[in-house]
PDB file of N, CA and C in Angstrom:
ATOM      1  N   UNK A  16      46.882 -30.868  75.401  1.00  0.00           N
ATOM      2  CA  UNK A  16      47.947 -30.318  74.643  1.00  0.00           C
ATOM      3  C   UNK A  16      47.327 -29.320  73.632  1.00  0.00           C
ATOM      4  N   UNK A  17      48.173 -28.516  72.973  1.00  0.00           N
ATOM      5  CA  UNK A  17      47.711 -27.594  71.980  1.00  0.00           C
ATOM      6  C   UNK A  17      48.259 -28.020  70.629  1.00  0.00           C
ATOM      7  N   UNK A  18      47.454 -27.950  69.562  1.00  0.00           N
ATOM      8  CA  UNK A  18      47.973 -28.180  68.204  1.00  0.00           C
ATOM      9  C   UNK A  18      48.280 -26.898  67.567  1.00  0.00           C
ATOM     10  N   UNK A  19      49.532 -26.869  66.988  1.00  0.00           N
ATOM     11  CA  UNK A  19      49.950 -25.599  66.357  1.00  0.00           C
ATOM     12  C   UNK A  19      50.221 -25.975  64.862  1.00  0.00           C
ATOM     13  N   UNK A  20      50.003 -24.944  63.992  1.00  0.00           N
ATOM     14  CA  UNK A  20      50.169 -25.118  62.535  1.00  0.00           C
ATOM     15  C   UNK A  20      51.491 -24.483  62.122  1.00  0.00           C
ATOM     16  N   UNK A  21      52.253 -25.301  61.272  1.00  0.00           N
ATOM     17  CA  UNK A  21      53.439 -24.778  60.754  1.00  0.00           C
ATOM     18  C   UNK A  21      53.277 -24.821  59.180  1.00  0.00           C
ATOM     19  N   UNK A  22      53.541 -23.661  58.549  1.00  0.00           N
ATOM     20  CA  UNK A  22      53.366 -23.583  57.142  1.00  0.00           C
ATOM     21  C   UNK A  22      54.595 -23.463  56.347  1.00  0.00           C
ATOM     22  N   UNK A  23      54.704 -24.068  55.182  1.00  0.00           N
ATOM     23  CA  UNK A  23      55.932 -23.976  54.362  1.00  0.00           C
ATOM     24  C   UNK A  23      55.709 -23.397  53.027  1.00  0.00           C
ATOM     25  N   UNK A  24      54.503 -22.924  52.744  1.00  0.00           N
ATOM     26  CA  UNK A  24      54.247 -22.242  51.485  1.00  0.00           C
ATOM     27  C   UNK A  24      53.336 -21.044  51.712  1.00  0.00           C
ATOM     28  N   UNK A  25      52.623 -20.649  50.602  1.00  0.00           N
ATOM     29  CA  UNK A  25      51.824 -19.394  50.669  1.00  0.00           C
ATOM     30  C   UNK A  25      50.599 -19.345  51.622  1.00  0.00           C
ATOM     31  N   UNK A  26      49.815 -20.375  51.514  1.00  0.00           N
ATOM     32  CA  UNK A  26      48.560 -20.476  52.330  1.00  0.00           C
ATOM     33  C   UNK A  26      48.711 -21.370  53.501  1.00  0.00           C
ATOM     34  N   UNK A  27      48.232 -20.902  54.622  1.00  0.00           N
ATOM     35  CA  UNK A  27      48.213 -21.724  55.792  1.00  0.00           C
ATOM     36  C   UNK A  27      47.144 -22.794  55.736  1.00  0.00           C
ATOM     37  N   UNK A  28      47.441 -23.963  56.267  1.00  0.00           N
ATOM     38  CA  UNK A  28      46.301 -24.973  56.369  1.00  0.00           C
ATOM     39  C   UNK A  28      45.229 -24.449  57.213  1.00  0.00           C
ATOM     40  N   UNK A  29      43.983 -24.910  56.944  1.00  0.00           N
ATOM     41  CA  UNK A  29      42.895 -24.473  57.738  1.00  0.00           C
ATOM     42  C   UNK A  29      42.212 -25.785  58.305  1.00  0.00           C
ATOM     43  N   UNK A  30      42.003 -25.742  59.592  1.00  0.00           N
ATOM     44  CA  UNK A  30      41.270 -26.867  60.283  1.00  0.00           C
ATOM     45  C   UNK A  30      39.813 -26.720  59.926  1.00  0.00           C
ATOM     46  N   UNK A  31      39.170 -27.807  59.586  1.00  0.00           N
ATOM     47  CA  UNK A  31      37.711 -27.807  59.324  1.00  0.00           C
ATOM     48  C   UNK A  31      36.941 -27.270  60.566  1.00  0.00           C
ATOM     49  N   UNK A  32      37.331 -27.771  61.721  1.00  0.00           N
ATOM     50  CA  UNK A  32      36.735 -27.271  62.943  1.00  0.00           C
ATOM     51  C   UNK A  32      37.726 -26.324  63.544  1.00  0.00           C
ATOM     52  N   UNK A  33      37.343 -25.016  63.602  1.00  0.00           N
ATOM     53  CA  UNK A  33      38.287 -23.968  64.010  1.00  0.00           C
ATOM     54  C   UNK A  33      38.784 -24.107  65.492  1.00  0.00           C
ATOM     55  N   UNK A  34      37.863 -24.319  66.386  1.00  0.00           N
ATOM     56  CA  UNK A  34      38.181 -24.491  67.768  1.00  0.00           C
ATOM     57  C   UNK A  34      37.454 -25.801  68.244  1.00  0.00           C
ATOM     58  N   UNK A  35      38.031 -26.581  69.060  1.00  0.00           N
ATOM     59  CA  UNK A  35      37.405 -27.715  69.619  1.00  0.00           C
ATOM     60  C   UNK A  35      37.932 -28.010  70.994  1.00  0.00           C
ATOM     61  N   UNK A  36      37.120 -28.619  71.782  1.00  0.00           N
ATOM     62  CA  UNK A  36      37.547 -29.242  73.012  1.00  0.00           C
ATOM     63  C   UNK A  36      37.001 -30.630  73.036  1.00  0.00           C
ATOM     64  N   UNK A  37      37.817 -31.586  73.372  1.00  0.00           N
ATOM     65  CA  UNK A  37      37.419 -33.015  73.456  1.00  0.00           C
ATOM     66  C   UNK A  37      37.589 -33.384  74.933  1.00  0.00           C
ATOM     67  N   UNK A  38      36.587 -33.894  75.459  1.00  0.00           N
ATOM     68  CA  UNK A  38      36.602 -34.357  76.836  1.00  0.00           C
ATOM     69  C   UNK A  38      36.491 -35.830  76.866  1.00  0.00           C
ATOM     70  N   UNK A  39      37.427 -36.601  77.467  1.00  0.00           N
ATOM     71  CA  UNK A  39      37.309 -38.035  77.589  1.00  0.00           C
ATOM     72  C   UNK A  39      36.830 -38.308  79.048  1.00  0.00           C
ATOM     73  N   UNK A  40      35.652 -38.831  79.113  1.00  0.00           N
ATOM     74  CA  UNK A  40      35.038 -39.144  80.434  1.00  0.00           C
ATOM     75  C   UNK A  40      35.330 -40.560  80.951  1.00  0.00           C
ATOM     76  N   UNK A  41      35.995 -41.307  80.156  1.00  0.00           N
ATOM     77  CA  UNK A  41      36.287 -42.638  80.565  1.00  0.00           C
ATOM     78  C   UNK A  41      37.340 -42.742  81.717  1.00  0.00           C
ATOM     79  N   UNK A  42      37.015 -43.563  82.706  1.00  0.00           N
ATOM     80  CA  UNK A  42      37.884 -43.602  83.905  1.00  0.00           C
ATOM     81  C   UNK A  42      39.287 -44.158  83.474  1.00  0.00           C
ATOM     82  N   UNK A  43      39.329 -45.299  82.673  1.00  0.00           N
ATOM     83  CA  UNK A  43      40.525 -45.770  82.122  1.00  0.00           C
ATOM     84  C   UNK A  43      40.327 -46.026  80.621  1.00  0.00           C
ATOM     85  N   UNK A  44      40.540 -45.049  79.790  1.00  0.00           N
ATOM     86  CA  UNK A  44      40.307 -45.222  78.334  1.00  0.00           C
ATOM     87  C   UNK A  44      41.102 -46.386  77.745  1.00  0.00           C
ATOM     88  N   UNK A  45      40.477 -47.285  76.990  1.00  0.00           N
ATOM     89  CA  UNK A  45      41.226 -48.391  76.442  1.00  0.00           C
ATOM     90  C   UNK A  45      42.236 -47.899  75.409  1.00  0.00           C
ATOM     91  N   UNK A  46      43.324 -48.742  75.254  1.00  0.00           N
ATOM     92  CA  UNK A  46      44.327 -48.472  74.218  1.00  0.00           C
ATOM     93  C   UNK A  46      43.637 -48.525  72.823  1.00  0.00           C
ATOM     94  N   UNK A  47      44.175 -47.689  71.985  1.00  0.00           N
ATOM     95  CA  UNK A  47      43.764 -47.568  70.579  1.00  0.00           C
ATOM     96  C   UNK A  47      42.347 -46.869  70.503  1.00  0.00           C
ATOM     97  N   UNK A  48      41.977 -46.102  71.535  1.00  0.00           N
ATOM     98  CA  UNK A  48      40.782 -45.357  71.475  1.00  0.00           C
ATOM     99  C   UNK A  48      41.003 -44.140  70.554  1.00  0.00           C
ATOM    100  N   UNK A  49      40.092 -43.871  69.606  1.00  0.00           N
ATOM    101  CA  UNK A  49      40.244 -42.671  68.834  1.00  0.00           C
ATOM    102  C   UNK A  49      39.613 -41.516  69.659  1.00  0.00           C
ATOM    103  N   UNK A  50      40.613 -40.619  70.113  1.00  0.00           N
ATOM    104  CA  UNK A  50      40.202 -39.542  70.963  1.00  0.00           C
ATOM    105  C   UNK A  50      39.607 -38.336  70.167  1.00  0.00           C
ATOM    106  N   UNK A  51      40.107 -38.141  69.009  1.00  0.00           N
ATOM    107  CA  UNK A  51      39.648 -37.028  68.154  1.00  0.00           C
ATOM    108  C   UNK A  51      40.062 -37.252  66.718  1.00  0.00           C
ATOM    109  N   UNK A  52      39.208 -36.862  65.785  1.00  0.00           N
ATOM    110  CA  UNK A  52      39.554 -36.847  64.386  1.00  0.00           C
ATOM    111  C   UNK A  52      39.827 -35.393  64.012  1.00  0.00           C
ATOM    112  N   UNK A  53      41.001 -35.089  63.520  1.00  0.00           N
ATOM    113  CA  UNK A  53      41.445 -33.715  63.175  1.00  0.00           C
ATOM    114  C   UNK A  53      41.422 -33.600  61.630  1.00  0.00           C
ATOM    115  N   UNK A  54      40.697 -32.730  61.100  1.00  0.00           N
ATOM    116  CA  UNK A  54      40.600 -32.510  59.632  1.00  0.00           C
ATOM    117  C   UNK A  54      41.073 -31.139  59.234  1.00  0.00           C
ATOM    118  N   UNK A  55      41.845 -31.080  58.124  1.00  0.00           N
ATOM    119  CA  UNK A  55      42.346 -29.786  57.644  1.00  0.00           C
ATOM    120  C   UNK A  55      42.484 -29.807  56.160  1.00  0.00           C
ATOM    121  N   UNK A  56      42.478 -28.606  55.553  1.00  0.00           N
ATOM    122  CA  UNK A  56      42.700 -28.447  54.081  1.00  0.00           C
ATOM    123  C   UNK A  56      43.839 -27.406  53.916  1.00  0.00           C
ATOM    124  N   UNK A  57      44.502 -27.547  52.790  1.00  0.00           N
ATOM    125  CA  UNK A  57      45.562 -26.567  52.422  1.00  0.00           C
ATOM    126  C   UNK A  57      45.396 -26.342  50.995  1.00  0.00           C
ATOM    127  N   UNK A  58      45.181 -25.031  50.553  1.00  0.00           N
ATOM    128  CA  UNK A  58      45.039 -24.636  49.160  1.00  0.00           C
ATOM    129  C   UNK A  58      46.348 -24.949  48.377  1.00  0.00           C
ATOM    130  N   UNK A  59      47.478 -24.895  49.050  1.00  0.00           N
ATOM    131  CA  UNK A  59      48.789 -25.116  48.340  1.00  0.00           C
ATOM    132  C   UNK A  59      49.165 -26.559  48.107  1.00  0.00           C
ATOM    133  N   UNK A  60      48.625 -27.432  48.956  1.00  0.00           N
ATOM    134  CA  UNK A  60      49.170 -28.817  49.030  1.00  0.00           C
ATOM    135  C   UNK A  60      48.013 -29.739  49.380  1.00  0.00           C
ATOM    136  N   UNK A  61      47.848 -30.814  48.642  1.00  0.00           N
ATOM    137  CA  UNK A  61      46.795 -31.781  48.958  1.00  0.00           C
ATOM    138  C   UNK A  61      47.096 -32.695  50.151  1.00  0.00           C
ATOM    139  N   UNK A  62      48.352 -32.969  50.358  1.00  0.00           N
ATOM    140  CA  UNK A  62      48.715 -33.889  51.464  1.00  0.00           C
ATOM    141  C   UNK A  62      49.254 -33.151  52.592  1.00  0.00           C
ATOM    142  N   UNK A  63      48.685 -33.256  53.795  1.00  0.00           N
ATOM    143  CA  UNK A  63      49.147 -32.611  54.974  1.00  0.00           C
ATOM    144  C   UNK A  63      49.831 -33.590  55.883  1.00  0.00           C
ATOM    145  N   UNK A  64      50.801 -33.087  56.641  1.00  0.00           N
ATOM    146  CA  UNK A  64      51.502 -33.947  57.616  1.00  0.00           C
ATOM    147  C   UNK A  64      51.229 -33.330  58.961  1.00  0.00           C
ATOM    148  N   UNK A  65      50.874 -34.272  59.904  1.00  0.00           N
ATOM    149  CA  UNK A  65      50.584 -33.848  61.268  1.00  0.00           C
ATOM    150  C   UNK A  65      51.631 -34.594  62.155  1.00  0.00           C
ATOM    151  N   UNK A  66      52.080 -33.984  63.174  1.00  0.00           N
ATOM    152  CA  UNK A  66      52.946 -34.630  64.160  1.00  0.00           C
ATOM    153  C   UNK A  66      52.818 -34.035  65.545  1.00  0.00           C
ATOM    154  N   UNK A  67      53.160 -34.859  66.521  1.00  0.00           N
ATOM    155  CA  UNK A  67      53.145 -34.398  67.881  1.00  0.00           C
ATOM    156  C   UNK A  67      54.569 -33.925  68.216  1.00  0.00           C
ATOM    157  N   UNK A  68      54.736 -32.640  68.592  1.00  0.00           N
ATOM    158  CA  UNK A  68      56.059 -32.082  68.851  1.00  0.00           C
ATOM    159  C   UNK A  68      56.282 -31.866  70.352  1.00  0.00           C
ATOM    160  N   UNK A  69      57.527 -31.880  70.744  1.00  0.00           N
ATOM    161  CA  UNK A  69      57.863 -31.493  72.099  1.00  0.00           C
ATOM    162  C   UNK A  69      57.211 -32.372  73.207  1.00  0.00           C
ATOM    163  N   UNK A  70      56.947 -33.599  72.839  1.00  0.00           N
ATOM    164  CA  UNK A  70      56.306 -34.517  73.824  1.00  0.00           C
ATOM    165  C   UNK A  70      56.900 -35.924  73.650  1.00  0.00           C
ATOM    166  N   UNK A  71      58.098 -36.112  74.147  1.00  0.00           N
ATOM    167  CA  UNK A  71      58.816 -37.364  73.947  1.00  0.00           C
ATOM    168  C   UNK A  71      58.032 -38.569  74.558  1.00  0.00           C
ATOM    169  N   UNK A  72      57.335 -38.254  75.697  1.00  0.00           N
ATOM    170  CA  UNK A  72      56.722 -39.346  76.401  1.00  0.00           C
ATOM    171  C   UNK A  72      55.179 -39.326  76.233  1.00  0.00           C
ATOM    172  N   UNK A  73      54.794 -38.897  75.030  1.00  0.00           N
ATOM    173  CA  UNK A  73      53.385 -38.790  74.729  1.00  0.00           C
ATOM    174  C   UNK A  73      52.637 -40.131  74.888  1.00  0.00           C
ATOM    175  N   UNK A  74      51.408 -40.096  75.310  1.00  0.00           N
ATOM    176  CA  UNK A  74      50.536 -41.300  75.413  1.00  0.00           C
ATOM    177  C   UNK A  74      49.756 -41.430  74.124  1.00  0.00           C
ATOM    178  N   UNK A  75      50.060 -40.648  73.124  1.00  0.00           N
ATOM    179  CA  UNK A  75      49.206 -40.649  71.914  1.00  0.00           C
ATOM    180  C   UNK A  75      50.050 -40.780  70.634  1.00  0.00           C
ATOM    181  N   UNK A  76      49.426 -41.261  69.607  1.00  0.00           N
ATOM    182  CA  UNK A  76      50.012 -41.170  68.271  1.00  0.00           C
ATOM    183  C   UNK A  76      48.985 -40.538  67.320  1.00  0.00           C
ATOM    184  N   UNK A  77      49.524 -40.135  66.187  1.00  0.00           N
ATOM    185  CA  UNK A  77      48.608 -39.556  65.153  1.00  0.00           C
ATOM    186  C   UNK A  77      48.648 -40.628  63.944  1.00  0.00           C
ATOM    187  N   UNK A  78      47.505 -41.028  63.535  1.00  0.00           N
ATOM    188  CA  UNK A  78      47.315 -41.881  62.377  1.00  0.00           C
ATOM    189  C   UNK A  78      46.702 -41.092  61.324  1.00  0.00           C
ATOM    190  N   UNK A  79      47.383 -40.884  60.173  1.00  0.00           N
ATOM    191  CA  UNK A  79      46.996 -39.993  59.117  1.00  0.00           C
ATOM    192  C   UNK A  79      46.415 -40.654  57.931  1.00  0.00           C
ATOM    193  N   UNK A  80      45.404 -40.117  57.399  1.00  0.00           N
ATOM    194  CA  UNK A  80      44.934 -40.456  56.016  1.00  0.00           C
ATOM    195  C   UNK A  80      44.805 -39.128  55.320  1.00  0.00           C
ATOM    196  N   UNK A  81      44.198 -39.098  54.127  1.00  0.00           N
ATOM    197  CA  UNK A  81      44.224 -37.875  53.373  1.00  0.00           C
ATOM    198  C   UNK A  81      43.452 -36.757  54.032  1.00  0.00           C
ATOM    199  N   UNK A  82      44.174 -35.700  54.442  1.00  0.00           N
ATOM    200  CA  UNK A  82      43.611 -34.478  55.097  1.00  0.00           C
ATOM    201  C   UNK A  82      42.856 -34.777  56.348  1.00  0.00           C
ATOM    202  N   UNK A  83      43.104 -35.915  57.010  1.00  0.00           N
ATOM    203  CA  UNK A  83      42.490 -36.232  58.185  1.00  0.00           C
ATOM    204  C   UNK A  83      43.486 -36.994  59.098  1.00  0.00           C
ATOM    205  N   UNK A  84      43.451 -36.730  60.297  1.00  0.00           N
ATOM    206  CA  UNK A  84      44.325 -37.386  61.249  1.00  0.00           C
ATOM    207  C   UNK A  84      43.540 -37.864  62.450  1.00  0.00           C
ATOM    208  N   UNK A  85      43.767 -39.062  62.970  1.00  0.00           N
ATOM    209  CA  UNK A  85      43.101 -39.508  64.175  1.00  0.00           C
ATOM    210  C   UNK A  85      44.113 -39.412  65.293  1.00  0.00           C
ATOM    211  N   UNK A  86      43.723 -38.841  66.348  1.00  0.00           N
ATOM    212  CA  UNK A  86      44.503 -38.758  67.591  1.00  0.00           C
ATOM    213  C   UNK A  86      44.131 -39.978  68.359  1.00  0.00           C
ATOM    214  N   UNK A  87      45.072 -40.940  68.595  1.00  0.00           N
ATOM    215  CA  UNK A  87      44.755 -42.228  69.159  1.00  0.00           C
ATOM    216  C   UNK A  87      45.504 -42.408  70.462  1.00  0.00           C
ATOM    217  N   UNK A  88      44.882 -42.921  71.386  1.00  0.00           N
ATOM    218  CA  UNK A  88      45.536 -43.232  72.692  1.00  0.00           C
ATOM    219  C   UNK A  88      46.308 -44.515  72.557  1.00  0.00           C
ATOM    220  N   UNK A  89      47.663 -44.502  72.845  1.00  0.00           N
ATOM    221  CA  UNK A  89      48.533 -45.721  72.721  1.00  0.00           C
ATOM    222  C   UNK A  89      49.053 -46.188  74.004  1.00  0.00           C
ATOM    223  N   UNK A  90      48.955 -45.409  75.057  1.00  0.00           N
ATOM    224  CA  UNK A  90      49.431 -45.847  76.383  1.00  0.00           C
ATOM    225  C   UNK A  90      48.371 -45.519  77.373  1.00  0.00           C
ATOM    226  N   UNK A  91      48.227 -46.316  78.438  1.00  0.00           N
ATOM    227  CA  UNK A  91      47.197 -46.047  79.383  1.00  0.00           C
ATOM    228  C   UNK A  91      47.463 -44.725  80.052  1.00  0.00           C
ATOM    229  N   UNK A  92      46.423 -44.021  80.445  1.00  0.00           N
ATOM    230  CA  UNK A  92      46.507 -42.829  81.261  1.00  0.00           C
ATOM    231  C   UNK A  92      45.594 -43.020  82.365  1.00  0.00           C
ATOM    232  N   UNK A  93      46.003 -42.696  83.547  1.00  0.00           N
ATOM    233  CA  UNK A  93      45.204 -42.849  84.732  1.00  0.00           C
ATOM    234  C   UNK A  93      44.523 -41.522  85.016  1.00  0.00           C
ATOM    235  N   UNK A  94      43.176 -41.572  85.090  1.00  0.00           N
ATOM    236  CA  UNK A  94      42.358 -40.413  85.307  1.00  0.00           C
ATOM    237  C   UNK A  94      41.549 -40.716  86.596  1.00  0.00           C
ATOM    238  N   UNK A  95      41.623 -39.749  87.522  1.00  0.00           N
ATOM    239  CA  UNK A  95      40.824 -39.880  88.717  1.00  0.00           C
ATOM    240  C   UNK A  95      39.344 -39.904  88.349  1.00  0.00           C
ATOM    241  N   UNK A  96      38.593 -40.407  89.165  1.00  0.00           N
ATOM    242  CA  UNK A  96      37.084 -40.534  88.899  1.00  0.00           C
ATOM    243  C   UNK A  96      36.532 -39.130  88.702  1.00  0.00           C
ATOM    244  N   UNK A  97      37.130 -38.167  89.414  1.00  0.00           N
ATOM    245  CA  UNK A  97      36.585 -36.826  89.410  1.00  0.00           C
ATOM    246  C   UNK A  97      37.187 -35.944  88.306  1.00  0.00           C
ATOM    247  N   UNK A  98      38.154 -36.446  87.561  1.00  0.00           N
ATOM    248  CA  UNK A  98      38.835 -35.671  86.557  1.00  0.00           C
ATOM    249  C   UNK A  98      38.400 -36.138  85.137  1.00  0.00           C
ATOM    250  N   UNK A  99      38.609 -35.243  84.197  1.00  0.00           N
ATOM    251  CA  UNK A  99      38.369 -35.626  82.807  1.00  0.00           C
ATOM    252  C   UNK A  99      39.618 -35.202  82.022  1.00  0.00           C
ATOM    253  N   UNK A 100      39.917 -35.960  80.997  1.00  0.00           N
ATOM    254  CA  UNK A 100      41.053 -35.683  80.102  1.00  0.00           C
ATOM    255  C   UNK A 100      40.506 -34.747  79.043  1.00  0.00           C
ATOM    256  N   UNK A 101      41.130 -33.558  78.897  1.00  0.00           N
ATOM    257  CA  UNK A 101      40.671 -32.584  77.939  1.00  0.00           C
ATOM    258  C   UNK A 101      41.676 -32.222  76.866  1.00  0.00           C
ATOM    259  N   UNK A 102      41.252 -32.141  75.594  1.00  0.00           N
ATOM    260  CA  UNK A 102      42.119 -31.766  74.514  1.00  0.00           C
ATOM    261  C   UNK A 102      41.411 -30.528  73.857  1.00  0.00           C
ATOM    262  N   UNK A 103      42.250 -29.459  73.647  1.00  0.00           N
ATOM    263  CA  UNK A 103      41.724 -28.257  73.050  1.00  0.00           C
ATOM    264  C   UNK A 103      42.480 -27.858  71.807  1.00  0.00           C
ATOM    265  N   UNK A 104      41.835 -27.262  70.837  1.00  0.00           N
ATOM    266  CA  UNK A 104      42.497 -26.648  69.674  1.00  0.00           C
ATOM    267  C   UNK A 104      41.976 -25.274  69.557  1.00  0.00           C
ATOM    268  N   UNK A 105      42.885 -24.267  69.408  1.00  0.00           N
ATOM    269  CA  UNK A 105      42.479 -22.888  69.222  1.00  0.00           C
ATOM    270  C   UNK A 105      42.998 -22.376  67.911  1.00  0.00           C
TER     271      UNK A 105
END
């Protein structure tokens, strides 16, 4: 999936890592696996909110701490031995 930024004041939040691709090589990743840590800063606001949009049946949840969010697997996903699960942020 793709992560999009929504801004409500003057300065857009900035991700610490501008672009990333996360590849999960595990055949059956265990539940509560941290897939990616997402970090951002916002000059207007110290607390940022992250959420997964338009994905009612998502296998993931976001667990947030100050300016950092962990993308965590909460449901099993089946990956063929020849496939990899890929997450990208642009």
